[in-house]
Coordinates of C-alpha atoms and ligand atoms in Angstrom, one line a residue:
M281 CA -52.8 32.1 -167.8
N282 CA -50.5 34.6 -166.0
A283 CA -46.8 34.3 -166.9
G284 CA -44.7 33.1 -164.0
L285 CA -42.6 35.8 -162.4
S286 CA -39.4 34.3 -163.8
D287 CA -40.4 34.3 -167.4
S288 CA -42.2 37.7 -167.7
R289 CA -40.4 40.2 -169.8
P290 CA -38.2 42.7 -167.8
S291 CA -40.2 45.8 -169.0
E292 CA -43.4 44.2 -167.6
N293 CA -41.8 44.3 -164.2
E294 CA -41.0 48.0 -164.3
P295 CA -42.8 49.7 -161.4
I296 CA -44.6 52.2 -163.7
D297 CA -45.9 49.4 -165.9
L298 CA -47.0 47.3 -162.9
H299 CA -48.7 50.3 -161.4
R300 CA -50.6 51.0 -164.7
K301 CA -51.5 47.4 -165.1
H302 CA -52.5 46.5 -161.6
L303 CA -53.0 49.6 -159.5
G304 CA -54.7 51.9 -162.0
R305 CA -53.9 54.6 -164.5
G306 CA -54.4 57.4 -161.9
R307 CA -51.7 56.0 -159.7
S308 CA -49.2 55.7 -162.5
Q309 CA -50.0 59.2 -163.8
L310 CA -49.4 60.6 -160.4
A311 CA -46.1 58.8 -160.2
A312 CA -45.2 60.1 -163.7
L313 CA -45.9 63.7 -162.6
F314 CA -43.1 63.3 -160.0
G315 CA -40.7 62.1 -162.7
G316 CA -41.5 58.4 -162.3
L317 CA -39.2 58.2 -159.2
V318 CA -39.2 54.8 -157.6
E319 CA -38.7 54.5 -153.8
D320 CA -35.9 52.1 -152.8
S321 CA -35.3 52.6 -149.2
A322 CA -36.0 55.0 -146.3
S323 CA -34.3 55.7 -143.0
G324 CA -34.9 58.6 -140.5
A325 CA -35.7 61.7 -142.5
R326 CA -34.3 60.3 -145.7
V327 CA -35.9 58.4 -148.6
T328 CA -33.7 57.1 -151.4
T329 CA -34.9 56.3 -154.9
T330 CA -33.7 53.5 -157.2
D331 CA -31.6 55.9 -159.2
G332 CA -29.6 56.8 -156.1
Q333 CA -31.2 60.2 -155.4
E334 CA -31.7 61.1 -151.7
F335 CA -34.7 63.2 -150.5
L336 CA -35.5 64.8 -147.2
N337 CA -38.8 63.4 -146.2
C338 CA -41.2 66.0 -144.8
G339 CA -44.2 64.1 -146.4
G340 CA -45.7 60.7 -145.8
Y341 CA -49.0 62.3 -144.6
G342 CA -47.8 62.3 -141.1
V343 CA -46.6 58.8 -140.5
F344 CA -42.9 59.6 -140.1
F345 CA -43.0 61.4 -136.8
T346 CA -40.2 59.2 -135.5
G347 CA -38.6 59.1 -138.9
A348 CA -38.8 56.2 -141.3
G349 CA -37.9 52.8 -139.9
H350 CA -36.8 53.9 -136.5
P351 CA -34.1 51.3 -135.5
R352 CA -35.7 50.5 -132.1
V353 CA -39.0 49.9 -133.7
V354 CA -37.5 47.8 -136.5
E355 CA -35.6 45.7 -133.9
A356 CA -38.8 45.2 -131.8
V357 CA -40.7 44.1 -134.9
Q358 CA -38.0 41.8 -136.1
R359 CA -37.8 40.1 -132.7
Q360 CA -41.5 39.7 -132.6
A361 CA -41.7 38.4 -136.1
E362 CA -39.2 35.7 -135.4
R363 CA -40.9 34.6 -132.2
Q364 CA -44.6 35.1 -132.9
A365 CA -45.9 37.4 -135.6
L366 CA -49.6 36.6 -135.3
S367 CA -51.5 35.0 -132.6
T368 CA -54.2 32.3 -132.2
R369 CA -56.6 34.9 -130.7
L370 CA -57.7 32.3 -128.2
F371 CA -54.8 32.4 -125.7
L372 CA -53.6 35.5 -124.0
D373 CA -51.1 37.5 -126.0
P374 CA -48.5 39.5 -124.0
A375 CA -47.7 41.9 -126.8
V376 CA -51.1 43.5 -127.1
G377 CA -51.4 44.1 -123.3
L378 CA -47.9 45.7 -123.2
A379 CA -48.7 47.9 -126.2
A380 CA -52.0 49.0 -124.6
Q381 CA -50.2 49.7 -121.4
A382 CA -47.6 51.8 -123.2
L383 CA -50.1 53.8 -125.2
T384 CA -52.5 54.5 -122.3
S385 CA -49.5 55.6 -120.1
V386 CA -49.1 58.6 -122.4
A387 CA -52.8 59.1 -123.1
P388 CA -55.1 61.7 -121.5
A389 CA -56.1 60.4 -118.0
G390 CA -59.1 58.1 -118.0
L391 CA -58.7 56.7 -121.5
D392 CA -57.7 53.3 -120.2
R393 CA -59.3 51.0 -122.8
V394 CA -57.9 50.4 -126.3
H395 CA -59.1 48.8 -129.5
F396 CA -56.3 48.4 -132.1
S397 CA -56.8 48.4 -135.8
G398 CA -54.8 49.0 -139.0
S399 CA -55.9 52.3 -140.5
G400 CA -57.2 55.6 -139.3
A401 CA -60.5 54.9 -141.1
E402 CA -60.9 51.6 -139.1
A403 CA -60.4 53.6 -135.8
T404 CA -63.2 55.9 -136.9
E405 CA -65.5 52.9 -137.7
T406 CA -64.8 51.6 -134.2
A407 CA -65.7 54.9 -132.6
V408 CA -68.9 55.1 -134.6
K409 CA -69.9 51.6 -133.5
L410 CA -69.2 52.4 -129.9
A411 CA -71.2 55.6 -130.1
R412 CA -74.2 53.7 -131.6
A413 CA -73.9 51.0 -129.0
H414 CA -74.4 53.8 -126.5
G415 CA -77.5 54.9 -128.4
R416 CA -75.9 57.9 -130.1
R417 CA -77.2 57.4 -133.6
R418 CA -76.8 61.0 -134.8
L419 CA -73.3 61.8 -135.9
I420 CA -72.0 65.4 -136.2
S421 CA -68.7 66.1 -138.0
M422 CA -67.1 69.2 -139.3
E423 CA -67.1 70.5 -142.9
N424 CA -63.9 69.6 -144.7
G425 CA -62.9 67.3 -141.8
Y426 CA -61.2 64.1 -142.7
H427 CA -61.7 60.8 -140.9
G428 CA -61.0 58.1 -143.6
K429 CA -62.8 56.6 -146.6
T430 CA -64.4 53.4 -145.5
V431 CA -68.2 53.8 -145.8
G432 CA -68.8 54.7 -142.2
A433 CA -65.8 56.9 -141.9
L434 CA -66.6 58.5 -145.3
S435 CA -70.0 59.5 -143.9
L436 CA -68.0 61.8 -141.5
T437 CA -65.4 62.9 -144.1
A438 CA -67.4 65.9 -145.2
R439 CA -66.4 66.4 -148.7
S440 CA -68.9 65.8 -151.5
F441 CA -66.2 64.8 -154.0
Y442 CA -65.4 61.7 -152.0
Q443 CA -68.9 61.1 -150.7
D444 CA -71.2 61.5 -153.7
P445 CA -70.2 58.4 -155.8
F446 CA -70.9 56.2 -152.8
R447 CA -74.3 57.4 -151.5
P448 CA -76.3 56.4 -149.6
L449 CA -73.8 56.6 -146.7
L450 CA -74.7 56.4 -143.0
P451 CA -78.0 58.1 -142.1
D452 CA -78.3 61.0 -139.6
V453 CA -75.0 62.7 -140.2
T454 CA -74.7 66.5 -140.0
H455 CA -71.7 68.5 -141.0
V456 CA -71.2 71.9 -139.4
P457 CA -68.5 74.5 -140.0
F458 CA -65.3 73.9 -138.1
G459 CA -64.5 76.5 -135.6
E460 CA -68.1 77.8 -135.3
V461 CA -69.4 77.0 -131.9
A462 CA -72.8 78.5 -132.6
A463 CA -73.4 76.1 -135.5
L464 CA -72.6 73.1 -133.4
A465 CA -74.9 74.4 -130.6
E466 CA -77.7 74.7 -133.2
A467 CA -77.1 71.1 -134.4
L468 CA -77.1 69.8 -130.8
R469 CA -80.3 71.7 -129.9
T470 CA -82.6 68.9 -130.7
G471 CA -82.3 65.2 -129.8
E472 CA -80.7 65.4 -126.3
G473 CA -78.5 62.5 -125.6
E474 CA -78.6 61.2 -129.2
A475 CA -75.6 62.7 -130.8
C476 CA -71.9 61.9 -131.2
V477 CA -69.5 64.7 -132.3
V478 CA -66.4 63.8 -134.2
V479 CA -63.7 66.6 -134.5
E480 CA -60.0 67.1 -135.2
P481 CA -58.1 69.4 -132.9
V482 CA -56.5 71.0 -136.0
Q483 CA -58.1 70.1 -139.3
S484 CA -55.2 68.6 -141.2
E485 CA -56.4 67.4 -144.7
A486 CA -58.6 70.5 -144.8
G487 CA -55.3 72.4 -145.1
V488 CA -54.1 72.8 -141.5
I489 CA -57.0 74.8 -140.3
M490 CA -56.4 76.1 -136.7
P491 CA -59.6 76.6 -134.8
P492 CA -60.2 79.8 -132.7
P493 CA -58.6 79.6 -129.2
G494 CA -60.8 77.7 -126.8
Y495 CA -62.8 76.0 -129.6
L496 CA -62.3 72.4 -128.6
A497 CA -63.0 73.2 -124.9
E498 CA -66.3 74.8 -126.0
V499 CA -67.1 71.8 -128.1
A500 CA -66.5 69.6 -125.1
A501 CA -68.7 71.8 -122.9
L502 CA -71.5 71.7 -125.5
C503 CA -71.3 67.9 -125.7
R504 CA -71.6 67.7 -121.9
E505 CA -74.5 70.1 -121.9
H506 CA -76.4 68.0 -124.5
R507 CA -75.2 64.6 -123.4
A508 CA -73.5 64.1 -126.7
L509 CA -70.4 61.9 -126.9
L510 CA -67.1 63.5 -128.0
V511 CA -64.7 61.7 -130.3
V512 CA -61.5 63.6 -131.0
D513 CA -59.7 62.4 -134.1
E514 CA -56.0 62.6 -133.4
V515 CA -54.9 60.3 -136.2
M516 CA -52.8 63.1 -137.5
T517 CA -52.3 65.3 -134.5
G518 CA -51.7 62.7 -131.8
L519 CA -48.5 61.5 -130.1
G520 CA -46.6 64.7 -130.4
R521 CA -47.2 66.1 -133.9
L522 CA -48.5 69.4 -132.5
G523 CA -45.7 69.8 -130.0
A524 CA -47.9 68.3 -127.3
W525 CA -48.7 64.6 -126.7
W526 CA -52.3 65.4 -127.8
G527 CA -54.3 68.2 -129.3
S528 CA -56.9 67.4 -126.7
E529 CA -54.3 68.0 -123.9
L530 CA -53.5 71.4 -125.5
A531 CA -57.2 72.3 -125.3
G532 CA -57.6 70.9 -121.7
V533 CA -60.2 68.4 -123.0
R534 CA -60.7 64.7 -122.1
P535 CA -62.7 63.2 -124.9
D536 CA -64.9 60.1 -124.5
M537 CA -62.9 58.5 -127.3
L538 CA -59.6 59.5 -129.0
L539 CA -58.4 58.2 -132.3
V540 CA -54.7 57.6 -133.0
G541 CA -52.8 56.4 -136.0
K542 CA -50.0 57.6 -138.3
A543 CA -47.2 58.4 -135.7
L544 CA -48.2 55.2 -133.9
S545 CA -46.5 53.3 -136.8
G546 CA -43.0 54.3 -135.7
G547 CA -42.5 54.7 -139.4
V548 CA -42.6 50.9 -139.7
M549 CA -46.0 49.3 -139.1
P550 CA -49.5 50.3 -140.3
V551 CA -51.5 50.5 -137.0
S552 CA -54.2 52.6 -135.4
A553 CA -56.2 52.6 -132.2
V554 CA -59.2 54.0 -130.4
L555 CA -58.6 55.0 -126.8
A556 CA -61.8 55.1 -124.7
T557 CA -63.0 55.5 -121.2
P558 CA -64.0 52.2 -119.5
E559 CA -67.6 53.5 -119.6
M560 CA -67.5 54.0 -123.4
F561 CA -65.8 50.7 -123.9
E562 CA -68.3 48.8 -121.9
P563 CA -70.2 47.3 -124.9
F564 CA -67.0 45.6 -126.1
D565 CA -66.2 44.5 -122.5
T566 CA -69.4 42.6 -122.4
D567 CA -69.0 40.7 -125.6
P568 CA -65.5 40.3 -127.1
F569 CA -67.0 39.1 -130.4
L570 CA -69.1 42.3 -130.9
H571 CA -66.3 44.1 -132.8
T572 CA -63.5 41.9 -134.1
S573 CA -60.9 41.8 -136.9
T574 CA -58.4 39.1 -137.6
Y575 CA -55.5 41.4 -137.4
S576 CA -56.6 43.7 -134.6
G577 CA -53.8 43.8 -132.0
A578 CA -51.5 41.5 -134.0
P579 CA -48.3 40.9 -132.0
I580 CA -46.1 42.2 -134.8
A581 CA -48.0 45.5 -134.9
M582 CA -48.1 45.6 -131.1
A583 CA -44.3 45.3 -130.8
A584 CA -44.1 48.4 -133.1
V585 CA -46.6 50.3 -130.9
R586 CA -44.8 49.7 -127.7
A587 CA -41.4 50.6 -129.1
T588 CA -42.8 53.7 -130.8
V589 CA -44.3 55.1 -127.6
E590 CA -41.0 54.4 -125.8
V591 CA -39.0 56.1 -128.6
I592 CA -41.2 59.2 -128.5
R593 CA -40.9 59.4 -124.7
D594 CA -37.2 58.5 -124.4
E595 CA -36.0 60.8 -127.2
E596 CA -38.3 63.6 -125.9
L597 CA -39.7 63.9 -129.4
V598 CA -42.8 65.9 -128.2
D599 CA -40.7 68.7 -126.9
R600 CA -38.4 68.5 -129.9
A601 CA -41.5 68.9 -132.2
A602 CA -42.6 72.0 -130.2
V603 CA -39.2 73.6 -130.4
T604 CA -38.3 72.7 -134.0
G605 CA -41.9 73.4 -135.1
A606 CA -41.9 77.0 -133.6
R607 CA -38.5 77.7 -135.2
L608 CA -39.6 76.3 -138.6
L609 CA -42.9 78.2 -138.6
D610 CA -41.1 81.5 -138.0
A611 CA -38.5 80.8 -140.6
L612 CA -41.0 79.6 -143.3
R613 CA -43.2 82.7 -142.7
A614 CA -40.2 85.0 -143.1
I615 CA -39.1 83.3 -146.3
A616 CA -42.7 83.4 -147.7
A617 CA -43.1 87.1 -146.9
E618 CA -39.7 87.9 -148.5
R619 CA -39.7 85.8 -151.6
A620 CA -43.3 85.3 -152.6
P621 CA -45.8 87.6 -150.7
R622 CA -48.2 87.5 -153.7
L623 CA -48.1 83.7 -154.0
V624 CA -48.3 82.6 -150.4
R625 CA -51.5 83.6 -148.5
E626 CA -50.5 82.2 -145.2
V627 CA -48.1 79.8 -143.4
R628 CA -49.7 78.3 -140.3
G629 CA -49.6 75.4 -138.0
A630 CA -48.6 74.0 -134.7
G631 CA -45.6 71.9 -133.8
L632 CA -44.6 69.9 -136.9
L633 CA -47.9 70.1 -138.7
I634 CA -47.4 73.1 -141.0
G635 CA -49.6 74.3 -143.8
V636 CA -48.5 76.7 -146.6
E637 CA -51.5 78.1 -148.3
L638 CA -50.9 79.4 -151.8
D639 CA -53.1 81.6 -153.9
N640 CA -54.5 78.6 -155.8
A641 CA -54.2 74.8 -156.4
A642 CA -51.9 75.2 -159.4
M643 CA -49.4 77.1 -157.4
A644 CA -49.5 74.4 -154.6
G645 CA -48.8 71.8 -157.3
E646 CA -45.9 73.8 -158.5
L647 CA -44.5 74.2 -155.0
L648 CA -44.7 70.4 -154.5
L649 CA -42.7 69.9 -157.8
E650 CA -40.2 72.6 -157.0
M651 CA -39.5 71.1 -153.6
V652 CA -39.1 67.6 -155.1
D653 CA -36.7 69.2 -157.7
R654 CA -34.7 70.3 -154.6
H655 CA -34.9 66.9 -153.0
V656 CA -37.5 67.6 -150.4
V657 CA -40.8 65.6 -150.2
V658 CA -43.9 67.4 -148.8
N659 CA -47.6 66.6 -148.8
H660 CA -50.6 68.0 -150.6
S661 CA -53.9 68.3 -148.7
L662 CA -56.7 65.9 -149.7
N663 CA -59.5 68.5 -148.8
A664 CA -57.7 71.7 -149.8
H665 CA -55.7 71.7 -153.0
P666 CA -54.1 75.1 -152.5
V667 CA -52.4 74.0 -149.3
V668 CA -49.1 72.2 -149.1
R669 CA -48.4 70.5 -145.8
L670 CA -45.0 69.9 -144.1
T671 CA -44.9 67.0 -141.7
P672 CA -41.2 66.6 -140.9
P673 CA -40.0 64.0 -138.4
A674 CA -39.3 65.2 -134.9
T675 CA -35.9 63.7 -135.2
L676 CA -34.9 66.4 -137.7
T677 CA -31.3 67.6 -137.2
P678 CA -30.3 71.3 -137.5
A679 CA -28.6 70.4 -140.9
E680 CA -31.8 68.9 -142.2
E681 CA -33.8 71.8 -141.0
A682 CA -31.5 74.1 -142.9
E683 CA -31.9 71.9 -146.0
L684 CA -35.7 72.2 -145.8
L685 CA -35.5 76.0 -145.4
T686 CA -33.1 76.4 -148.3
A687 CA -35.3 74.3 -150.6
F688 CA -38.4 76.3 -149.6
D689 CA -36.5 79.6 -150.2
D690 CA -35.2 78.5 -153.6
S691 CA -38.6 77.0 -154.6
L692 CA -40.5 80.2 -153.8
T693 CA -37.8 82.3 -155.5
A694 CA -38.1 80.3 -158.7
M695 CA -41.9 80.4 -158.5
A696 CA -42.0 84.1 -157.9
K697 CA -40.1 84.5 -161.2
N698 CA -42.4 82.1 -163.1
F699 CA -45.7 83.5 -161.8
S700 CA -44.7 87.2 -162.1
Ligands
PMP234 N1 -58.3 60.9 -139.5 C1 -57.5 61.9 -139.8 C2 -57.5 63.1 -138.9 C3 -56.6 61.8 -140.8 O1 -55.7 62.7 -141.1 C4 -56.6 60.6 -141.6 C5 -55.7 60.3 -142.8 N2 -55.2 61.5 -143.4 C6 -57.6 59.6 -141.3 C7 -58.4 59.8 -140.2 C8 -57.7 58.3 -142.0 O2 -56.6 57.5 -141.9 P1 -56.3 56.3 -142.9 O3 -55.9 57.0 -144.2 O4 -55.2 55.6 -142.3 O5 -57.5 55.5 -143.0

C-alpha cells in the first residue's frame, strides 16, 4: 500500500526523487544536468527557483509570448474558475463563443470556425481528421517538421528517431524537403484532389529554418493547382511570435486550416486550436459528435484565450516582437561574429523566434548550460540538436534585453576559451 502523503519520509518528497520514481529516469537526469534546479514561481520574463535564484526566461518552447502568468489572463481564469470552470456540454457556454470570437477577430480573413483542444498535437489530429473527412487521405509534410507526438501527429513529425519505435503510423504520408517547391510539386503530381499538405511557416523544432522568400505562397499555389488542402501549423509561429500576427499573413497566404497553440496559453493555460474556413469545418458542423473531447473549449481555458488575445492586441505585442526581435537578431549576430566565429555557424530567425546554430550538438548543450549559469533559460531544438533557440516574451524590457545579450556575450566568450 502507498504511504499517505503525511507519513512519507521527507526525502521521498524531494522533486528529484519523485521525478525518478514516478516520471522516469530520463526526466530526472535531464533535471540533474541543469543542477537539479526546482522551479518555484514564474512571472513575466522571470522564473524563480526554490533556492531563490532568478532567471530570465527566454525558453519554455514558445509558450511565454505574453510572459509567464500574465496578470490579465490570471485574473480572467480565476474569475472563470470561481464561477464555472467546466461546463455540462449540453447547454450553451458563453466563454467558448467569446474566445472563438476573439481568436477569429485576429485570424486571417475567412478562418471563422474554431475547434479548441489542449495541445499542439491535438490540433494536428483535428486537422488530419477534417482533411480525411474531405477525402484527402494522402498527407504530405516536410522533412524535420514538427507537429506533435500523438500517433496521427507523429506520422507528420518527420523524424525517424521519434517515429520508428511506434510504426506502423498513419498510411499514405510523404515527407518532402522543406523549402523545395519542386519536391512538393513532384509529390502532388499524382492523385489530384487527394492530398493535404501540412507545413510550418518557419520550421521551429528543426532549428529555426527559414524557407526561401515566397516559399509558402508557392506551396499554397501548388495546393490550389492540385486541389490539395493546405494546413499551416502556426503552433509556434502564430499570434505574433514572428513579429506578425501569423506567418501565413507574412507570406500572403490564407490556408484552409491554421493551427495555433503555445502563445494562446497567455503563459497560463494549456490550450490550442484549429482555425478553419466554414467549408473545411463543414463535417463538424453537420455532426457535433464527430470529433469531441471532454475538455475541448473548457470555460476555464476559454477565459485564458480571450484574455490572451486581448493582451496581445492591447499591449501591441506583435509590433513589439518585430522591433525587439530585429534589434536582438542584429545584436546576437554581432556578438557571435566577434566572440565565437568558429563556434557559431549562423544566427537566424524572425521576430522573437531566434535560432543560434553551433558547430555541433555538444557545443549547443554547452551554450544552454553557460546561459543557465548566467541566469538565462533558452531552448534546445527537438529536431536539430546543434541549434539553441531563443523565444523571449514580447514584453521584454530594455533592461532584460541587455541582460540576455550580456549573458550571450559572456557565455560565448567562455566557450571560445574552452573550445580553442
Ligand atoms: N506544431 C509545432 C509547430 C510545434 O512547434 C509543436 C511543439 N513544439 C507542436 C506542433 C506540438 O505541440 P504540443 O507539444 O503542444 O503537442
